[in-house]
């Protein structure tokens, strides 16, 4: 075992042991939110780092959350079944939207506009079907008493922390698997020049579709877990353009080309949202989106590699 492996093992054990030694509910709640949103942000960075800028991931997250909750409330289907159905639904939608775009070379800002429309359509569908989804008032899955594995509902923070930690770690592993695979070089070649990549033998449409579907599935899973943990969802919190922009902000600020960059972004976004909520209450509703926009412009101009990416670059340069 090399030194890096030992450090990772120690950090992993420390993270697993944390809720057994530190049981304060509110800090654990914040950490769980950070882990869930980090997984969602990591899923967006899977596409964004290769130039596939999507503003439709709020739609995928909304599908994951609402399909799981609706199947549980109206059909009595366990989330253990509802979540896979939600993932299939999100993956199918990603294929339906992305295939024509990639097949007919709809790229750049045109692709961004298509995904922006997707996010808006999902938001409008959720709002319009208020008889089933609760509309803009939000939606609450039916609760069970105590811990219920079949319903994927747990009263204690420790269980949810371990679930969120496992999902977050899985997201980091998937990120590294893509980073160390041949798909990375194919996607980098595509982002530089699609014609040259195709001439070199890269199946451009397939590679872009594959990473898009993987990203959509991960985002839908994040939405489903967020729903089961919070036991309340609304169109503004799990779907729509605002959620998509939040993902872009977090990844750019944390570092789009670093595996832990989205996690750093999640820490900043959750800390900002909680700080505004505690400090200003209802007076600060919507302020976080304003701050996101201003900081996003500043980071793109002055720190394009994000906080973690810039720190790693400087440390590497010194060495």
XYZ file of C-alpha atoms in Angstrom, residues 171-288:
118
model
C -20.199 9.148 -7.617
C -16.491 9.836 -7.055
C -15.646 6.294 -8.202
C -17.724 6.688 -11.381
C -16.028 10.019 -12.073
C -12.599 8.373 -11.774
C -13.670 5.393 -13.899
C -14.619 7.740 -16.717
C -11.469 9.795 -16.177
C -9.228 6.733 -16.529
C -11.071 5.105 -19.418
C -10.651 5.487 -23.151
C -13.990 7.301 -23.187
C -12.260 10.299 -21.645
C -9.889 10.678 -24.577
C -12.715 10.177 -27.042
C -14.851 12.854 -25.348
C -11.912 15.249 -25.110
C -11.259 14.777 -28.821
C -14.944 15.398 -29.550
C -14.950 18.576 -27.464
C -11.962 19.871 -29.448
C -13.097 18.913 -32.951
C -15.955 16.537 -33.743
C -14.946 16.082 -37.377
C -11.378 15.192 -36.482
C -12.565 12.783 -33.775
C -14.943 11.075 -36.213
C -12.149 10.821 -38.788
C -9.983 9.137 -36.147
C -12.640 6.444 -35.649
C -14.539 7.817 -32.652
C -18.279 7.118 -32.655
C -19.220 10.672 -31.761
C -22.965 10.161 -31.273
C -22.540 7.042 -29.134
C -19.893 8.554 -26.843
C -21.908 11.702 -26.225
C -25.095 9.725 -25.655
C -23.391 7.385 -23.206
C -22.027 10.134 -20.968
C -25.350 12.004 -21.153
C -27.353 8.982 -20.023
C -24.896 8.215 -17.205
C -25.150 11.821 -16.028
C -28.971 11.792 -16.236
C -29.238 8.542 -14.244
C -26.993 9.863 -11.489
C -28.944 13.119 -11.293
C -32.273 11.289 -11.061
C -30.887 9.132 -8.239
C -29.842 12.284 -6.382
C -33.387 13.631 -6.746
C -34.925 10.413 -5.429
C -32.614 10.333 -2.400
C -33.268 14.002 -1.676
C -37.015 13.296 -1.736
C -36.752 10.319 0.602
C -34.533 12.185 3.027
C -36.359 15.515 3.176
C -39.831 13.938 2.833
C -40.945 17.078 1.031
C -40.283 18.262 -2.502
C -41.397 21.199 -4.593
C -40.746 22.230 -8.197
C -38.402 24.997 -7.043
C -36.177 22.745 -4.932
C -35.671 19.713 -7.188
C -36.464 20.806 -10.735
C -36.441 23.703 -13.105
C -33.911 26.150 -14.432
C -32.847 27.444 -11.012
C -31.678 23.974 -9.931
C -29.790 23.515 -13.213
C -28.051 26.870 -12.778
C -27.192 25.947 -9.198
C -25.411 22.843 -10.492
C -23.425 24.884 -13.002
C -22.430 27.389 -10.334
C -21.326 24.769 -7.817
C -19.209 22.822 -10.303
C -17.541 25.906 -11.791
C -16.777 27.362 -8.353
C -15.488 24.100 -6.890
C -13.549 22.930 -9.940
C -15.013 21.252 -13.000
C -11.911 19.189 -13.822
C -11.339 17.828 -10.301
C -13.240 14.892 -8.798
C -13.829 16.675 -5.482
C -14.561 20.021 -7.122
C -18.354 19.486 -7.061
C -18.098 18.604 -3.356
C -16.364 21.899 -2.631
C -19.098 23.604 -4.639
C -21.774 21.815 -2.607
C -20.211 22.996 0.652
C -20.315 26.583 -0.617
C -23.890 26.440 -1.954
C -25.362 24.737 1.114
C -23.458 27.056 3.471
C -24.653 30.072 1.501
C -28.287 28.941 1.437
C -28.312 28.089 5.153
C -26.500 31.289 6.068
C -29.052 33.411 4.217
C -31.947 31.434 5.690
C -30.697 31.751 9.272
C -29.514 35.335 8.942
C -32.385 36.871 7.004
C -35.234 34.329 7.058
C -37.978 34.833 4.475
C -36.510 38.228 3.510
C -33.667 36.425 1.713
C -35.840 34.219 -0.528
C -34.227 34.173 -3.964
C -31.058 35.930 -2.813
C -29.005 32.777 -3.229
